Tab-separated table of C-alpha atoms in Angstrom:
chain	number	residue	atom	x	y	z
A	1	UNK	CA	-116.580	-112.274	-210.274
A	2	UNK	CA	-115.819	-112.330	-214.011
A	3	UNK	CA	-117.576	-109.598	-214.388
A	4	UNK	CA	-115.492	-107.912	-211.528
A	5	UNK	CA	-112.193	-109.077	-212.984
A	6	UNK	CA	-113.028	-107.257	-216.349
A	7	UNK	CA	-113.829	-104.192	-214.761
A	8	UNK	CA	-110.765	-104.090	-212.943
A	9	UNK	CA	-108.756	-104.941	-215.864
A	10	UNK	CA	-110.473	-102.135	-217.744
A	11	UNK	CA	-109.746	-99.832	-215.387
A	12	UNK	CA	-106.003	-100.331	-215.154
A	13	UNK	CA	-105.821	-100.323	-218.577
A	14	UNK	CA	-107.321	-96.926	-218.808
A	15	UNK	CA	-105.123	-95.778	-216.055
A	16	UNK	CA	-101.670	-96.896	-217.696
A	17	UNK	CA	-102.792	-94.976	-220.933
A	18	UNK	CA	-103.400	-91.749	-218.891
A	19	UNK	CA	-100.100	-92.460	-216.920
A	20	UNK	CA	-98.486	-92.741	-220.410
A	21	UNK	CA	-100.184	-89.680	-221.805
A	22	UNK	CA	-98.997	-87.488	-218.989
A	23	UNK	CA	-95.443	-89.191	-218.953
A	24	UNK	CA	-95.025	-87.937	-222.954
A	25	UNK	CA	-96.614	-84.380	-222.298
A	26	UNK	CA	-94.113	-83.760	-219.449
A	27	UNK	CA	-91.093	-84.779	-221.150
A	28	UNK	CA	-91.547	-82.309	-223.759
A	29	UNK	CA	-90.240	-79.252	-221.976
A	30	UNK	CA	-91.885	-76.001	-222.747
A	31	UNK	CA	-89.587	-73.775	-224.941
A	32	UNK	CA	-89.971	-70.987	-222.689
A	33	UNK	CA	-88.328	-72.923	-219.986
A	34	UNK	CA	-85.339	-73.677	-221.859
A	35	UNK	CA	-81.856	-71.772	-220.483
A	36	UNK	CA	-81.410	-68.875	-221.859
A	37	UNK	CA	-78.734	-67.964	-224.225
A	38	UNK	CA	-75.902	-69.925	-223.277
A	39	UNK	CA	-72.590	-69.394	-224.176
A	40	UNK	CA	-71.397	-71.846	-226.889
A	41	UNK	CA	-69.358	-74.465	-226.063
A	42	UNK	CA	-65.927	-73.096	-227.501
A	43	UNK	CA	-62.456	-74.664	-226.738
A	44	UNK	CA	-60.491	-72.165	-224.014
A	45	UNK	CA	-57.887	-69.915	-225.858
A	46	UNK	CA	-56.042	-66.881	-226.268
A	47	UNK	CA	-56.158	-64.203	-228.868
A	48	UNK	CA	-53.676	-62.085	-229.686
A	49	UNK	CA	-54.671	-58.564	-230.693
A	50	UNK	CA	-52.119	-55.698	-231.885
A	51	UNK	CA	-53.028	-52.282	-231.360
A	52	UNK	CA	-51.222	-49.302	-233.054
A	53	UNK	CA	-51.512	-46.798	-230.346
A	54	UNK	CA	-50.288	-46.717	-226.551
A	55	UNK	CA	-52.204	-48.350	-223.619
A	56	UNK	CA	-53.389	-45.466	-222.524
A	57	UNK	CA	-55.348	-44.589	-225.830
A	58	UNK	CA	-58.972	-44.745	-226.936
A	59	UNK	CA	-57.552	-47.341	-229.493
A	60	UNK	CA	-56.414	-49.514	-226.379
A	61	UNK	CA	-59.541	-48.820	-223.927
A	62	UNK	CA	-61.795	-49.601	-227.194
A	63	UNK	CA	-59.897	-53.027	-227.432
A	64	UNK	CA	-59.875	-53.692	-223.475
A	65	UNK	CA	-63.958	-53.064	-223.856
A	66	UNK	CA	-64.321	-55.554	-226.914
A	67	UNK	CA	-62.321	-58.263	-224.875
A	68	UNK	CA	-64.467	-57.583	-221.857
A	69	UNK	CA	-67.413	-58.245	-223.780
A	70	UNK	CA	-66.273	-61.408	-225.554
A	71	UNK	CA	-64.644	-62.984	-222.230
A	72	UNK	CA	-68.266	-62.002	-220.707
A	73	UNK	CA	-70.169	-63.668	-223.628
A	74	UNK	CA	-67.951	-66.624	-223.793
A	75	UNK	CA	-68.023	-67.477	-220.331
A	76	UNK	CA	-64.116	-66.640	-220.183
A	77	UNK	CA	-63.522	-69.287	-222.783
A	78	UNK	CA	-62.121	-66.993	-225.432
A	79	UNK	CA	-59.324	-64.518	-223.648
A	80	UNK	CA	-57.821	-61.642	-225.879
A	81	UNK	CA	-54.623	-60.424	-224.836
A	82	UNK	CA	-53.909	-56.793	-226.418
A	83	UNK	CA	-50.410	-55.789	-227.224
A	84	UNK	CA	-50.159	-52.030	-227.445
A	85	UNK	CA	-47.796	-49.984	-229.702
A	86	UNK	CA	-47.564	-52.654	-232.431
A	87	UNK	CA	-45.667	-54.807	-230.331
A	88	UNK	CA	-46.336	-57.951	-231.945
A	89	UNK	CA	-44.716	-56.346	-235.099
A	90	UNK	CA	-41.821	-54.197	-233.918
A	91	UNK	CA	-43.437	-51.438	-234.145
A	92	UNK	CA	-44.115	-51.378	-237.803
A	93	UNK	CA	-47.626	-50.561	-238.700
A	94	UNK	CA	-47.807	-52.244	-242.519
A	95	UNK	CA	-46.071	-55.178	-240.899
A	96	UNK	CA	-48.645	-55.588	-238.400
A	97	UNK	CA	-51.356	-55.834	-240.920
A	98	UNK	CA	-49.506	-58.345	-242.942
A	99	UNK	CA	-49.079	-60.375	-239.870
A	100	UNK	CA	-53.200	-59.898	-239.503
A	101	UNK	CA	-53.485	-61.377	-242.952
A	102	UNK	CA	-50.882	-64.409	-242.473
A	103	UNK	CA	-52.702	-65.294	-239.257
A	104	UNK	CA	-49.370	-64.839	-237.040
A	105	UNK	CA	-51.806	-62.137	-235.245
A	106	UNK	CA	-55.767	-62.962	-234.636
A	107	UNK	CA	-56.913	-59.433	-234.574
A	108	UNK	CA	-55.550	-55.686	-234.935
A	109	UNK	CA	-56.860	-52.195	-234.455
A	110	UNK	CA	-55.345	-50.282	-237.697
A	111	UNK	CA	-55.850	-47.152	-239.342
A	112	UNK	CA	-57.400	-47.184	-242.756
A	113	UNK	CA	-54.442	-44.867	-243.456
A	114	UNK	CA	-52.057	-47.840	-242.856
A	115	UNK	CA	-54.116	-50.174	-244.861
A	116	UNK	CA	-53.659	-47.801	-248.030
A	117	UNK	CA	-49.960	-48.488	-247.973
A	118	UNK	CA	-50.856	-51.840	-249.143
A	119	UNK	CA	-54.032	-51.131	-250.843
A	120	UNK	CA	-54.755	-47.555	-251.916
A	121	UNK	CA	-58.622	-48.030	-252.098
A	122	UNK	CA	-58.623	-47.657	-248.486
A	123	UNK	CA	-57.566	-44.404	-248.875
A	124	UNK	CA	-61.334	-43.770	-249.885
A	125	UNK	CA	-62.200	-42.815	-246.514
A	126	UNK	CA	-59.364	-40.199	-246.338
A	127	UNK	CA	-60.091	-37.962	-249.284
A	128	UNK	CA	-59.822	-34.494	-248.693
A	129	UNK	CA	-62.884	-32.986	-247.285
A	130	UNK	CA	-65.085	-35.777	-248.304
A	131	UNK	CA	-66.630	-36.277	-244.890
A	132	UNK	CA	-67.863	-33.022	-243.446
A	133	UNK	CA	-68.643	-33.963	-239.609
A	134	UNK	CA	-68.679	-37.185	-237.500
A	135	UNK	CA	-72.726	-37.680	-237.810
A	136	UNK	CA	-71.963	-38.227	-241.872
A	137	UNK	CA	-68.892	-40.522	-240.991
A	138	UNK	CA	-70.976	-42.719	-238.710
A	139	UNK	CA	-73.728	-42.529	-241.265
A	140	UNK	CA	-71.145	-43.845	-244.263
A	141	UNK	CA	-69.213	-46.265	-242.084
A	142	UNK	CA	-71.901	-48.022	-240.388
A	143	UNK	CA	-73.692	-48.182	-243.915
A	144	UNK	CA	-72.590	-48.986	-247.456
A	145	UNK	CA	-69.277	-47.438	-247.027
A	146	UNK	CA	-68.185	-49.773	-244.545
A	147	UNK	CA	-69.544	-52.775	-246.269
A	148	UNK	CA	-67.823	-51.845	-249.402
A	149	UNK	CA	-64.484	-51.743	-247.158
A	150	UNK	CA	-65.428	-55.174	-245.670
A	151	UNK	CA	-65.344	-56.762	-248.993
A	152	UNK	CA	-61.906	-55.626	-249.860
A	153	UNK	CA	-60.782	-56.671	-246.648
A	154	UNK	CA	-62.168	-60.233	-247.322
A	155	UNK	CA	-59.919	-60.115	-250.395
A	156	UNK	CA	-56.788	-59.776	-248.227
A	157	UNK	CA	-57.986	-62.613	-245.669
A	158	UNK	CA	-59.281	-60.327	-243.021
A	159	UNK	CA	-62.591	-59.909	-241.317
A	160	UNK	CA	-63.865	-56.616	-240.679
A	161	UNK	CA	-65.263	-56.739	-237.307
A	162	UNK	CA	-66.083	-53.021	-236.865
A	163	UNK	CA	-64.691	-49.427	-237.224
A	164	UNK	CA	-63.143	-46.954	-234.245
A	165	UNK	CA	-62.410	-43.623	-235.051
A	166	UNK	CA	-58.815	-41.896	-235.185
A	167	UNK	CA	-60.739	-38.978	-236.114
A	168	UNK	CA	-60.582	-35.850	-238.449
A	169	UNK	CA	-56.870	-34.678	-239.016
A	170	UNK	CA	-56.054	-31.285	-238.085
A	171	UNK	CA	-53.153	-28.582	-239.281
A	172	UNK	CA	-50.513	-27.154	-237.120
A	173	UNK	CA	-47.466	-25.364	-237.845
A	174	UNK	CA	-45.266	-22.505	-236.397
A	175	UNK	CA	-45.521	-19.684	-239.198
A	176	UNK	CA	-48.857	-18.500	-239.133
A	177	UNK	CA	-52.378	-18.881	-238.891
A	178	UNK	CA	-53.995	-20.896	-241.783
A	179	UNK	CA	-57.906	-20.290	-242.917
A	180	UNK	CA	-57.112	-19.602	-246.751
A	181	UNK	CA	-55.363	-21.883	-249.159
A	182	UNK	CA	-52.741	-18.842	-249.608
A	183	UNK	CA	-51.956	-19.379	-246.266
A	184	UNK	CA	-50.093	-22.726	-246.410
A	185	UNK	CA	-48.127	-21.850	-249.615
A	186	UNK	CA	-44.566	-22.713	-248.955
A	187	UNK	CA	-44.964	-24.584	-245.660
A	188	UNK	CA	-42.445	-27.757	-244.941
A	189	UNK	CA	-45.579	-30.065	-243.394
A	190	UNK	CA	-44.980	-33.242	-242.274
A	191	UNK	CA	-47.323	-36.023	-243.408
A	192	UNK	CA	-47.732	-39.672	-243.216
A	193	UNK	CA	-45.811	-41.530	-246.189
A	194	UNK	CA	-48.983	-41.765	-248.039
A	195	UNK	CA	-49.033	-40.778	-251.918
A	196	UNK	CA	-52.662	-39.642	-251.834
A	197	UNK	CA	-51.589	-36.849	-248.787
A	198	UNK	CA	-48.704	-35.851	-251.125
A	199	UNK	CA	-50.867	-35.040	-253.783
A	200	UNK	CA	-53.044	-33.026	-251.500
A	201	UNK	CA	-50.651	-30.888	-249.853
A	202	UNK	CA	-49.068	-30.296	-253.196
A	203	UNK	CA	-52.079	-28.913	-254.936
A	204	UNK	CA	-52.575	-26.746	-252.202
A	205	UNK	CA	-49.207	-25.437	-252.592
A	206	UNK	CA	-47.361	-26.670	-249.497
A	207	UNK	CA	-44.403	-28.579	-249.503
A	208	UNK	CA	-45.096	-32.243	-247.787
A	209	UNK	CA	-42.406	-33.843	-246.274
A	210	UNK	CA	-42.257	-37.277	-245.022
A	211	UNK	CA	-40.700	-38.726	-241.856
A	212	UNK	CA	-40.874	-40.953	-238.838
A	213	UNK	CA	-43.643	-39.677	-236.412
A	214	UNK	CA	-41.023	-40.434	-233.797
A	215	UNK	CA	-38.936	-37.615	-235.147
A	216	UNK	CA	-41.744	-34.865	-235.616
A	217	UNK	CA	-41.453	-33.501	-232.100
A	218	UNK	CA	-37.810	-32.657	-232.192
A	219	UNK	CA	-38.001	-31.588	-236.116
A	220	UNK	CA	-40.851	-28.932	-235.139
A	221	UNK	CA	-38.747	-28.007	-232.004
A	222	UNK	CA	-35.883	-27.198	-234.408
A	223	UNK	CA	-37.671	-25.590	-237.295
A	224	UNK	CA	-36.609	-28.142	-239.628
A	225	UNK	CA	-40.262	-28.796	-240.647
A	226	UNK	CA	-42.887	-25.984	-240.094
A	227	UNK	CA	-45.880	-27.928	-239.352
A	228	UNK	CA	-47.668	-31.176	-239.269
A	229	UNK	CA	-51.586	-32.753	-239.332
A	230	UNK	CA	-52.704	-35.557	-237.040
A	231	UNK	CA	-55.997	-36.025	-235.211
A	232	UNK	CA	-56.486	-34.185	-231.989
A	233	UNK	CA	-55.460	-37.028	-229.623
A	234	UNK	CA	-52.227	-37.759	-231.366
A	235	UNK	CA	-51.015	-34.356	-231.571
A	236	UNK	CA	-51.834	-34.545	-227.313
A	237	UNK	CA	-50.593	-37.340	-226.789
A	238	UNK	CA	-47.151	-36.550	-228.432
A	239	UNK	CA	-47.218	-33.312	-227.033
A	240	UNK	CA	-46.680	-31.841	-230.134
A	241	UNK	CA	-49.043	-28.574	-229.301
A	242	UNK	CA	-45.782	-27.683	-226.557
A	243	UNK	CA	-44.079	-26.971	-229.719
A	244	UNK	CA	-46.828	-25.355	-232.076
A	245	UNK	CA	-48.460	-22.018	-232.407
A	246	UNK	CA	-51.094	-22.188	-234.762
A	247	UNK	CA	-53.563	-24.805	-234.937
A	248	UNK	CA	-56.271	-25.033	-237.966
A	249	UNK	CA	-59.398	-27.165	-237.392
A	250	UNK	CA	-60.407	-27.968	-240.676
A	251	UNK	CA	-61.662	-31.651	-240.856
A	252	UNK	CA	-59.873	-32.079	-243.903
A	253	UNK	CA	-59.431	-35.911	-243.798
A	254	UNK	CA	-61.483	-38.426	-241.698
A	255	UNK	CA	-59.334	-41.212	-239.949
A	256	UNK	CA	-60.814	-44.786	-238.943
A	257	UNK	CA	-59.466	-47.759	-237.178
A	258	UNK	CA	-60.648	-51.013	-238.510
A	259	UNK	CA	-60.821	-53.756	-235.968
A	260	UNK	CA	-59.976	-56.786	-238.268
A	261	UNK	CA	-59.541	-60.496	-237.533
A	262	UNK	CA	-57.798	-63.096	-239.479
A	263	UNK	CA	-60.444	-64.723	-241.781
A	264	UNK	CA	-59.144	-68.476	-241.123
A	265	UNK	CA	-59.235	-68.084	-237.367
A	266	UNK	CA	-62.436	-66.303	-237.495
A	267	UNK	CA	-64.009	-69.087	-239.665
A	268	UNK	CA	-62.653	-71.879	-237.089
A	269	UNK	CA	-65.206	-70.764	-234.346
A	270	UNK	CA	-68.756	-71.625	-234.793
A	271	UNK	CA	-71.575	-69.471	-235.896
A	272	UNK	CA	-72.502	-68.329	-232.256
A	273	UNK	CA	-69.171	-67.679	-231.410
A	274	UNK	CA	-68.753	-65.627	-234.762
A	275	UNK	CA	-71.766	-63.666	-233.789
A	276	UNK	CA	-70.199	-62.864	-230.355
A	277	UNK	CA	-67.510	-61.571	-231.689
A	278	UNK	CA	-69.090	-59.263	-233.999
A	279	UNK	CA	-71.509	-57.631	-231.469
A	280	UNK	CA	-68.723	-57.291	-229.018
A	281	UNK	CA	-66.659	-55.323	-231.781
A	282	UNK	CA	-69.704	-53.127	-233.141
A	283	UNK	CA	-70.392	-52.343	-228.884
A	284	UNK	CA	-66.675	-51.571	-228.403
A	285	UNK	CA	-66.119	-49.474	-231.586
A	286	UNK	CA	-68.869	-47.618	-230.671
A	287	UNK	CA	-67.645	-46.952	-227.130
A	288	UNK	CA	-64.365	-46.017	-228.715
A	289	UNK	CA	-65.865	-43.227	-231.066
A	290	UNK	CA	-67.739	-42.020	-228.052
A	291	UNK	CA	-64.573	-41.234	-225.866
A	292	UNK	CA	-62.589	-40.286	-228.691
A	293	UNK	CA	-64.994	-37.659	-229.440
A	294	UNK	CA	-65.572	-36.770	-225.939
A	295	UNK	CA	-62.027	-35.805	-225.672
A	296	UNK	CA	-61.304	-33.965	-228.609
A	297	UNK	CA	-63.195	-31.126	-226.814
A	298	UNK	CA	-60.694	-31.466	-223.973
A	299	UNK	CA	-57.804	-31.210	-226.201
A	300	UNK	CA	-58.813	-28.280	-228.144
A	301	UNK	CA	-59.494	-26.527	-224.456
A	302	UNK	CA	-55.959	-27.682	-223.129
A	303	UNK	CA	-54.203	-26.375	-226.451
A	304	UNK	CA	-56.071	-22.838	-226.350
A	305	UNK	CA	-55.242	-22.672	-222.383
A	306	UNK	CA	-51.718	-23.757	-223.366
A	307	UNK	CA	-51.287	-20.605	-225.708
A	308	UNK	CA	-51.747	-22.457	-229.112
A	309	UNK	CA	-53.741	-20.098	-231.508
A	310	UNK	CA	-56.845	-22.055	-232.496
A	311	UNK	CA	-58.781	-21.302	-236.157
A	312	UNK	CA	-62.125	-23.336	-236.396
A	313	UNK	CA	-62.931	-23.108	-240.252
A	314	UNK	CA	-66.427	-22.402	-240.827
A	315	UNK	CA	-68.053	-24.706	-243.794
A	316	UNK	CA	-67.714	-21.920	-246.301
A	317	UNK	CA	-64.053	-21.559	-245.731
A	318	UNK	CA	-63.669	-25.324	-245.923
A	319	UNK	CA	-65.414	-25.136	-249.308
A	320	UNK	CA	-62.612	-23.169	-250.719
A	321	UNK	CA	-59.670	-25.956	-249.743
A	322	UNK	CA	-62.291	-28.509	-251.051
A	323	UNK	CA	-62.196	-26.691	-254.306
A	324	UNK	CA	-58.578	-26.404	-254.351
A	325	UNK	CA	-57.845	-30.117	-254.107
A	326	UNK	CA	-60.235	-31.711	-257.023
A	327	UNK	CA	-56.799	-32.608	-259.057
A	328	UNK	CA	-56.983	-35.452	-256.180
A	329	UNK	CA	-59.948	-36.822	-256.991
A	330	UNK	CA	-59.415	-36.649	-260.557
A	331	UNK	CA	-55.967	-38.450	-260.104
A	332	UNK	CA	-57.281	-41.187	-257.673
A	333	UNK	CA	-60.639	-42.243	-259.110
A	334	UNK	CA	-58.858	-44.586	-261.759
A	335	UNK	CA	-57.002	-45.762	-258.474
A	336	UNK	CA	-59.874	-46.721	-256.268
A	337	UNK	CA	-62.594	-46.837	-258.717
A	338	UNK	CA	-65.545	-44.355	-259.608
A	339	UNK	CA	-67.896	-46.872	-258.045
A	340	UNK	CA	-66.073	-47.148	-254.615
A	341	UNK	CA	-65.773	-43.364	-254.486
A	342	UNK	CA	-69.478	-42.917	-255.266
A	343	UNK	CA	-70.622	-44.948	-252.702
A	344	UNK	CA	-68.835	-42.791	-250.066
A	345	UNK	CA	-69.861	-39.655	-252.209
A	346	UNK	CA	-73.615	-40.431	-252.137
A	347	UNK	CA	-73.725	-42.106	-248.732
A	348	UNK	CA	-73.464	-38.450	-247.477
């Protein structure tokens, strides 16, 4: 009887050890079975995003794509409300950037040209005839050039999340076709109020005029000025082509739009949410560039069909203009810094 009891106790002990081992193994769930990429646990909140252009622009469409991706990846916990036409700053673009720096606005889509009013180093993107085509633009902005600008943005309490495209700025006028520097001599050309553009057009022999963009259509219509320069989408949306006879496609200056976020707001999020914001911005900016470029071809055709004489310059013709404005590089190298300018020149 004692032997039988002993055998039963041993068997029970072995069974208990075996069950304990099984319990330990089943408690450790294999990594492959864990829920995949759950949205981070972030407090539900609404972020304000200011966009310079109208609600029908590619800028607004890019911002909407960004908001859509962020909402999806955070399970609706982060809502981005978009304010077109710089509503939050009363239409004042420079003030819009100041509001982003202070945190009054969380996110914005603003042109590097507007940033250059605050810090002329941002104008490096738009130096004359620096970037010949969109392929080169992408290589620079998605590489060392964009990284250099991001460092300057951080100095302003802004995190650069991504770069969209306003595009190459083209010339329109009512006097004559412009295919050589001599053709533009003496023309009154409206430009944004940026010192570099004043130097540039003076180097070409033109008479640069700064005025509120809202006044340009009437000024062209009344021949107060002879011409203006802007990306194609801006020309089309403002119907400037209806009061201009000639357009020169010369890609003289490239214009990016910066998807910037207030640094303090960005750093208030956990690393996983920060990554979502960065990834969403990259995807949205690529989308915005694509639809902008597709529209450029449509706009050009519409201009021609509407009676505008369009002259598309060859690389050789652009080279003549480039040689004419080298004084701008000499003037702005001490302002922007040779090192920064070289990053953009060598990235081509």
